Amino acid sequence: MKKTLIVYHSRTGNTRHVAQALARRLDADLDEIRIVQPMGGALGYAACAIEAIAGLTPALRPMRRDPTAYERVVIGTPVWFWNLSSPVRSWLARHRRLRGRVAFFCTMGGSGAQRVFAAMAELLRKQPVATLALTDAQIEAGFDDRLAAFVQSLQTPRRVVRVGSATRGRASKPAGAAA
Ligand SMILES: Cc1cc2nc3c(=O)[nH]c(=O)nc-3n(C[C@H](O)[C@H](O)[C@H](O)COP(=O)(O)O)c2cc1C
């Protein structure tokens, strides 16, 4: 069985950037979640907003990797209106029976991470072994230390660890719980 798969959606590149940096550290395979009909500009932004708020699940393009072939899957999403991005919602809805360990990361302007992690855990019916929340400013400034802590928590997954802008270090409640 292969070790780690990272799946992510990215509209403007931040989540892709984090996913790629994580893949280099973990020597992991990467797979991008892409929607069938992407839309740019203001119309696309409005579509993202509506889909995220309404909890819609847009059609996805075929994925390249089979997540059931991996020991652990790391799932990355941008925060959209304090919600999970709709393409990642679609992917999670398809993989409710994922067996291996999961971990989550999200990118955001500044808030919504804990709500997003809780929604991801609920869709998968599985708590993540670790979570990482990064703001756009942190991504811009360099996030090596946070990424290293996240990787470390993935490799010692006995206890749930939250790493991110809001909470760092070991958490006393499940990482998917809303803050
Ligand atoms: C439709 C939309 C809604 C957003 N809503 C939020 C939000 O509720 N909270 C937040 O902190 N950032 C929000 N953002 C900012 C993104 O989460 C952030 O810029 C993220 O890094 C984008 O990731 P990407 O470049 O991979 O698409 C939103 C962005 C978009 C496009």
PDB file of C-alpha atoms and ligand atoms in Angstrom:
ATOM      1  CA  MET A   1       0.000   0.000   0.000  1.00  0.00           C
ATOM      2  CA  LYS A   2       1.278   3.475  -0.844  1.00  0.00           C
ATOM      3  CA  LYS A   3       1.874   5.906   1.966  1.00  0.00           C
ATOM      4  CA  THR A   4       0.324   9.353   1.448  1.00  0.00           C
ATOM      5  CA  LEU A   5      -2.037  11.007  -1.008  1.00  0.00           C
ATOM      6  CA  ILE A   6      -2.773  14.727  -0.914  1.00  0.00           C
ATOM      7  CA  VAL A   7      -5.991  15.863  -2.580  1.00  0.00           C
ATOM      8  CA  TYR A   8      -6.937  19.518  -2.757  1.00  0.00           C
ATOM      9  CA  HIS A   9      -8.947  22.149  -4.554  1.00  0.00           C
ATOM     10  CA  SER A  10      -7.522  25.563  -5.330  1.00  0.00           C
ATOM     11  CA  ARG A  11      -9.160  28.476  -7.122  1.00  0.00           C
ATOM     12  CA  THR A  12      -6.403  31.071  -6.897  1.00  0.00           C
ATOM     13  CA  GLY A  13      -3.349  28.936  -6.142  1.00  0.00           C
ATOM     14  CA  ASN A  14      -2.815  29.191  -2.372  1.00  0.00           C
ATOM     15  CA  THR A  15      -4.064  25.726  -1.476  1.00  0.00           C
ATOM     16  CA  ARG A  16      -2.120  24.264  -4.428  1.00  0.00           C
ATOM     17  CA  HIS A  17       1.028  25.983  -3.171  1.00  0.00           C
ATOM     18  CA  VAL A  18       0.602  24.473   0.316  1.00  0.00           C
ATOM     19  CA  ALA A  19      -0.294  21.053  -1.136  1.00  0.00           C
ATOM     20  CA  GLN A  20       2.844  21.045  -3.273  1.00  0.00           C
ATOM     21  CA  ALA A  21       5.071  22.046  -0.354  1.00  0.00           C
ATOM     22  CA  LEU A  22       3.508  19.301   1.763  1.00  0.00           C
ATOM     23  CA  ALA A  23       3.946  16.737  -1.013  1.00  0.00           C
ATOM     24  CA  ARG A  24       7.657  17.559  -1.192  1.00  0.00           C
ATOM     25  CA  ARG A  25       8.060  17.083   2.575  1.00  0.00           C
ATOM     26  CA  LEU A  26       6.094  13.835   2.686  1.00  0.00           C
ATOM     27  CA  ASP A  27       7.171  12.482  -0.686  1.00  0.00           C
ATOM     28  CA  ALA A  28       3.444  12.121  -1.315  1.00  0.00           C
ATOM     29  CA  ASP A  29       1.310  11.805  -4.436  1.00  0.00           C
ATOM     30  CA  LEU A  30      -0.831  14.811  -5.349  1.00  0.00           C
ATOM     31  CA  ASP A  31      -4.243  14.931  -6.955  1.00  0.00           C
ATOM     32  CA  GLU A  32      -6.156  18.117  -7.721  1.00  0.00           C
ATOM     33  CA  ILE A  33      -9.940  18.249  -7.288  1.00  0.00           C
ATOM     34  CA  ARG A  34     -11.254  20.112 -10.339  1.00  0.00           C
ATOM     35  CA  ILE A  35     -14.811  20.967 -11.235  1.00  0.00           C
ATOM     36  CA  VAL A  36     -16.254  20.183 -14.661  1.00  0.00           C
ATOM     37  CA  GLN A  37     -17.265  23.780 -15.392  1.00  0.00           C
ATOM     38  CA  PRO A  38     -14.898  26.257 -13.751  1.00  0.00           C
ATOM     39  CA  MET A  39     -15.942  29.909 -13.882  1.00  0.00           C
ATOM     40  CA  GLY A  40     -13.675  32.903 -13.421  1.00  0.00           C
ATOM     41  CA  GLY A  41     -14.365  36.521 -12.486  1.00  0.00           C
ATOM     42  CA  ALA A  42     -17.199  37.931 -10.442  1.00  0.00           C
ATOM     43  CA  LEU A  43     -19.651  35.334 -11.707  1.00  0.00           C
ATOM     44  CA  GLY A  44     -17.340  32.530 -10.624  1.00  0.00           C
ATOM     45  CA  TYR A  45     -16.887  34.134  -7.211  1.00  0.00           C
ATOM     46  CA  ALA A  46     -20.666  34.379  -6.809  1.00  0.00           C
ATOM     47  CA  ALA A  47     -21.042  30.720  -7.834  1.00  0.00           C
ATOM     48  CA  CYS A  48     -18.466  29.708  -5.206  1.00  0.00           C
ATOM     49  CA  ALA A  49     -20.348  31.695  -2.573  1.00  0.00           C
ATOM     50  CA  ILE A  50     -23.728  30.175  -3.405  1.00  0.00           C
ATOM     51  CA  GLU A  51     -22.374  26.631  -3.627  1.00  0.00           C
ATOM     52  CA  ALA A  52     -20.473  26.909  -0.352  1.00  0.00           C
ATOM     53  CA  ILE A  53     -23.311  28.480   1.619  1.00  0.00           C
ATOM     54  CA  ALA A  54     -25.936  26.098   0.214  1.00  0.00           C
ATOM     55  CA  GLY A  55     -23.697  23.041   0.698  1.00  0.00           C
ATOM     56  CA  LEU A  56     -23.901  22.085  -2.982  1.00  0.00           C
ATOM     57  CA  THR A  57     -21.775  19.360  -4.597  1.00  0.00           C
ATOM     58  CA  PRO A  58     -20.735  20.329  -8.148  1.00  0.00           C
ATOM     59  CA  ALA A  59     -19.700  17.714 -10.711  1.00  0.00           C
ATOM     60  CA  LEU A  60     -15.976  16.912 -10.665  1.00  0.00           C
ATOM     61  CA  ARG A  61     -13.538  15.937 -13.385  1.00  0.00           C
ATOM     62  CA  PRO A  62     -12.126  12.421 -13.047  1.00  0.00           C
ATOM     63  CA  MET A  63      -9.403  12.114 -10.424  1.00  0.00           C
ATOM     64  CA  ARG A  64      -6.054  10.538 -11.245  1.00  0.00           C
ATOM     65  CA  ARG A  65      -5.487   8.664  -7.983  1.00  0.00           C
ATOM     66  CA  ASP A  66      -7.469   6.103  -6.021  1.00  0.00           C
ATOM     67  CA  PRO A  67      -7.486   7.235  -2.369  1.00  0.00           C
ATOM     68  CA  THR A  68      -8.244   3.723  -1.111  1.00  0.00           C
ATOM     69  CA  ALA A  69      -4.761   2.675  -2.271  1.00  0.00           C
ATOM     70  CA  TYR A  70      -3.106   4.904   0.353  1.00  0.00           C
ATOM     71  CA  GLU A  71      -2.431   4.540   4.073  1.00  0.00           C
ATOM     72  CA  ARG A  72      -3.342   8.163   4.681  1.00  0.00           C
ATOM     73  CA  VAL A  73      -5.033  10.926   2.757  1.00  0.00           C
ATOM     74  CA  VAL A  74      -4.469  14.623   3.411  1.00  0.00           C
ATOM     75  CA  ILE A  75      -7.295  16.820   2.150  1.00  0.00           C
ATOM     76  CA  GLY A  76      -6.861  20.539   1.488  1.00  0.00           C
ATOM     77  CA  THR A  77      -9.473  23.202   0.848  1.00  0.00           C
ATOM     78  CA  PRO A  78      -9.820  26.956   0.780  1.00  0.00           C
ATOM     79  CA  VAL A  79     -12.403  28.451   3.167  1.00  0.00           C
ATOM     80  CA  TRP A  80     -15.372  29.867   1.262  1.00  0.00           C
ATOM     81  CA  PHE A  81     -17.783  31.990   3.273  1.00  0.00           C
ATOM     82  CA  TRP A  82     -16.854  30.195   6.491  1.00  0.00           C
ATOM     83  CA  ASN A  83     -17.655  26.931   4.730  1.00  0.00           C
ATOM     84  CA  LEU A  84     -15.935  24.097   2.965  1.00  0.00           C
ATOM     85  CA  SER A  85     -15.283  24.764  -0.739  1.00  0.00           C
ATOM     86  CA  SER A  86     -17.932  23.017  -2.805  1.00  0.00           C
ATOM     87  CA  PRO A  87     -15.511  20.916  -4.940  1.00  0.00           C
ATOM     88  CA  VAL A  88     -13.955  19.432  -1.792  1.00  0.00           C
ATOM     89  CA  ARG A  89     -17.456  18.811  -0.443  1.00  0.00           C
ATOM     90  CA  SER A  90     -18.187  16.838  -3.638  1.00  0.00           C
ATOM     91  CA  TRP A  91     -15.010  14.791  -3.227  1.00  0.00           C
ATOM     92  CA  LEU A  92     -15.695  14.039   0.453  1.00  0.00           C
ATOM     93  CA  ALA A  93     -19.284  13.059  -0.282  1.00  0.00           C
ATOM     94  CA  ARG A  94     -17.928  10.446  -2.690  1.00  0.00           C
ATOM     95  CA  HIS A  95     -15.447   9.036  -0.194  1.00  0.00           C
ATOM     96  CA  ARG A  96     -17.456   8.630   2.961  1.00  0.00           C
ATOM     97  CA  ARG A  97     -16.023   5.165   3.479  1.00  0.00           C
ATOM     98  CA  LEU A  98     -12.368   6.073   3.289  1.00  0.00           C
ATOM     99  CA  ARG A  99     -10.541   3.536   5.492  1.00  0.00           C
ATOM    100  CA  GLY A 100      -7.102   5.007   6.146  1.00  0.00           C
ATOM    101  CA  ARG A 101      -6.056   7.918   8.318  1.00  0.00           C
ATOM    102  CA  VAL A 102      -7.038  11.390   7.226  1.00  0.00           C
ATOM    103  CA  ALA A 103      -5.661  14.848   7.931  1.00  0.00           C
ATOM    104  CA  PHE A 104      -7.013  18.222   6.842  1.00  0.00           C
ATOM    105  CA  PHE A 105      -5.570  21.570   5.916  1.00  0.00           C
ATOM    106  CA  CYS A 106      -7.213  24.789   4.828  1.00  0.00           C
ATOM    107  CA  THR A 107      -6.214  28.178   3.527  1.00  0.00           C
ATOM    108  CA  MET A 108      -8.170  31.341   4.300  1.00  0.00           C
ATOM    109  CA  GLY A 109      -8.162  35.101   4.529  1.00  0.00           C
ATOM    110  CA  GLY A 110      -8.543  34.926   8.278  1.00  0.00           C
ATOM    111  CA  SER A 111     -11.399  32.850   9.696  1.00  0.00           C
ATOM    112  CA  GLY A 112     -13.593  29.799   9.294  1.00  0.00           C
ATOM    113  CA  ALA A 113     -11.083  26.969   9.707  1.00  0.00           C
ATOM    114  CA  GLN A 114     -12.631  25.156  12.661  1.00  0.00           C
ATOM    115  CA  ARG A 115     -16.066  25.176  11.091  1.00  0.00           C
ATOM    116  CA  VAL A 116     -14.596  23.793   7.869  1.00  0.00           C
ATOM    117  CA  PHE A 117     -12.665  21.040   9.671  1.00  0.00           C
ATOM    118  CA  ALA A 118     -15.824  20.037  11.546  1.00  0.00           C
ATOM    119  CA  ALA A 119     -17.762  19.808   8.265  1.00  0.00           C
ATOM    120  CA  MET A 120     -15.016  17.680   6.696  1.00  0.00           C
ATOM    121  CA  ALA A 121     -14.965  15.275   9.648  1.00  0.00           C
ATOM    122  CA  GLU A 122     -18.737  15.014   9.574  1.00  0.00           C
ATOM    123  CA  LEU A 123     -18.825  14.209   5.858  1.00  0.00           C
ATOM    124  CA  LEU A 124     -16.165  11.523   6.222  1.00  0.00           C
ATOM    125  CA  ARG A 125     -17.514  10.336   9.581  1.00  0.00           C
ATOM    126  CA  LYS A 126     -13.908  10.322  10.656  1.00  0.00           C
ATOM    127  CA  GLN A 127     -11.746  12.571  12.826  1.00  0.00           C
ATOM    128  CA  PRO A 128      -8.475  13.826  11.327  1.00  0.00           C
ATOM    129  CA  VAL A 129      -5.187  12.876  12.956  1.00  0.00           C
ATOM    130  CA  ALA A 130      -4.020  16.460  12.421  1.00  0.00           C
ATOM    131  CA  THR A 131      -5.202  19.763  10.990  1.00  0.00           C
ATOM    132  CA  LEU A 132      -3.409  22.805   9.656  1.00  0.00           C
ATOM    133  CA  ALA A 133      -4.998  26.207   9.046  1.00  0.00           C
ATOM    134  CA  LEU A 134      -2.979  28.832   7.181  1.00  0.00           C
ATOM    135  CA  THR A 135      -3.974  32.400   6.440  1.00  0.00           C
ATOM    136  CA  ASP A 136      -3.031  34.003   3.152  1.00  0.00           C
ATOM    137  CA  ALA A 137      -0.653  36.300   5.045  1.00  0.00           C
ATOM    138  CA  GLN A 138       1.087  33.297   6.641  1.00  0.00           C
ATOM    139  CA  ILE A 139       1.430  31.626   3.255  1.00  0.00           C
ATOM    140  CA  GLU A 140       2.906  34.810   1.849  1.00  0.00           C
ATOM    141  CA  ALA A 141       5.323  35.194   4.777  1.00  0.00           C
ATOM    142  CA  GLY A 142       6.515  31.562   4.676  1.00  0.00           C
ATOM    143  CA  PHE A 143       4.973  28.618   6.489  1.00  0.00           C
ATOM    144  CA  ASP A 144       7.834  26.143   6.865  1.00  0.00           C
ATOM    145  CA  ASP A 145       7.577  25.907  10.665  1.00  0.00           C
ATOM    146  CA  ARG A 146       3.841  25.310  10.628  1.00  0.00           C
ATOM    147  CA  LEU A 147       4.211  22.747   7.871  1.00  0.00           C
ATOM    148  CA  ALA A 148       6.959  20.953   9.801  1.00  0.00           C
ATOM    149  CA  ALA A 149       4.738  20.751  12.895  1.00  0.00           C
ATOM    150  CA  PHE A 150       1.867  19.405  10.798  1.00  0.00           C
ATOM    151  CA  VAL A 151       4.104  16.763   9.220  1.00  0.00           C
ATOM    152  CA  GLN A 152       5.397  15.760  12.628  1.00  0.00           C
ATOM    153  CA  SER A 153       1.874  15.337  13.951  1.00  0.00           C
ATOM    154  CA  LEU A 154       1.006  13.206  10.923  1.00  0.00           C
ATOM    155  CA  GLN A 155       3.897  10.929  11.662  1.00  0.00           C
ATOM    156  CA  THR A 156       2.972  10.510  15.353  1.00  0.00           C
ATOM    157  CA  PRO A 157      -0.781  10.235  15.088  1.00  0.00           C
ATOM    158  CA  ARG A 158      -1.551   8.765  18.509  1.00  0.00           C
ATOM    159  CA  ARG A 159      -3.198  11.975  19.673  1.00  0.00           C
ATOM    160  CA  VAL A 160      -5.096  14.577  17.707  1.00  0.00           C
ATOM    161  CA  VAL A 161      -3.033  17.713  17.174  1.00  0.00           C
ATOM    162  CA  ARG A 162      -4.237  21.024  15.897  1.00  0.00           C
ATOM    163  CA  VAL A 163      -1.733  23.276  14.235  1.00  0.00           C
ATOM    164  CA  GLY A 164      -2.632  26.604  12.749  1.00  0.00           C
ATOM    165  CA  SER A 165      -3.204  30.277  13.249  1.00  0.00           C
ATOM    166  CA  ALA A 166      -5.842  29.866  15.938  1.00  0.00           C
ATOM    167  CA  THR A 167      -4.570  26.859  17.873  1.00  0.00           C
ATOM    168  CA  ARG A 168      -1.100  25.396  18.117  1.00  0.00           C
ATOM    169  CA  GLY A 169       0.254  22.450  20.037  1.00  0.00           C
ATOM    170  CA  ARG A 170      -1.683  19.506  21.396  1.00  0.00           C
ATOM    171  CA  ALA A 171      -5.425  19.836  21.626  1.00  0.00           C
ATOM    172  CA  SER A 172      -7.566  18.306  24.333  1.00  0.00           C
ATOM    173  CA  LYS A 173     -10.611  17.779  22.108  1.00  0.00           C
ATOM    174  CA  PRO A 174     -10.956  16.283  18.628  1.00  0.00           C
ATOM    175  CA  ALA A 175      -9.451  18.435  15.879  1.00  0.00           C
ATOM    176  CA  GLY A 176     -12.693  18.386  13.919  1.00  0.00           C
ATOM    177  CA  ALA A 177     -14.657  19.969  16.767  1.00  0.00           C
ATOM    178  CA  ALA A 178     -15.906  23.484  16.094  1.00  0.00           C
ATOM    179  CA  ALA A 179     -14.082  26.245  17.880  1.00  0.00           C
TER     180      ALA A 179
HETATM  181  C1  LIG B   1     -15.830  32.652  -2.674  1.00  0.00           C
HETATM  182  C2  LIG B   1     -14.785  32.897  -1.625  1.00  0.00           C
HETATM  183  C3  LIG B   1     -15.150  32.985  -0.284  1.00  0.00           C
HETATM  184  C4  LIG B   1     -14.185  33.169   0.708  1.00  0.00           C
HETATM  185  N1  LIG B   1     -14.576  33.170   2.024  1.00  0.00           N
HETATM  186  C5  LIG B   1     -13.649  33.266   3.014  1.00  0.00           C
HETATM  187  C6  LIG B   1     -14.022  33.170   4.394  1.00  0.00           C
HETATM  188  O1  LIG B   1     -15.174  32.976   4.765  1.00  0.00           O
HETATM  189  N2  LIG B   1     -13.047  33.299   5.326  1.00  0.00           N
HETATM  190  C7  LIG B   1     -11.740  33.512   5.004  1.00  0.00           C
HETATM  191  O2  LIG B   1     -10.921  33.611   5.902  1.00  0.00           O
HETATM  192  N3  LIG B   1     -11.348  33.570   3.683  1.00  0.00           N
HETATM  193  C8  LIG B   1     -12.275  33.441   2.699  1.00  0.00           C
HETATM  194  N4  LIG B   1     -11.886  33.480   1.368  1.00  0.00           N
HETATM  195  C9  LIG B   1     -10.463  33.610   1.059  1.00  0.00           C
HETATM  196  C10 LIG B   1      -9.834  32.260   0.682  1.00  0.00           C
HETATM  197  O3  LIG B   1     -10.188  31.241   1.595  1.00  0.00           O
HETATM  198  C11 LIG B   1      -8.316  32.354   0.653  1.00  0.00           C
HETATM  199  O4  LIG B   1      -7.897  33.431  -0.142  1.00  0.00           O
HETATM  200  C12 LIG B   1      -7.676  31.063   0.197  1.00  0.00           C
HETATM  201  O5  LIG B   1      -6.293  31.113   0.434  1.00  0.00           O
HETATM  202  C13 LIG B   1      -7.917  30.819  -1.285  1.00  0.00           C
HETATM  203  O6  LIG B   1      -7.346  29.591  -1.649  1.00  0.00           O
HETATM  204  P1  LIG B   1      -6.975  29.214  -3.160  1.00  0.00           P
HETATM  205  O7  LIG B   1      -6.012  30.286  -3.637  1.00  0.00           O
HETATM  206  O8  LIG B   1      -6.356  27.881  -3.083  1.00  0.00           O
HETATM  207  O9  LIG B   1      -8.250  29.234  -3.942  1.00  0.00           O
HETATM  208  C14 LIG B   1     -12.823  33.308   0.360  1.00  0.00           C
HETATM  209  C15 LIG B   1     -12.459  33.249  -0.988  1.00  0.00           C
HETATM  210  C16 LIG B   1     -13.424  33.025  -1.979  1.00  0.00           C
HETATM  211  C17 LIG B   1     -13.004  32.916  -3.435  1.00  0.00           C
END
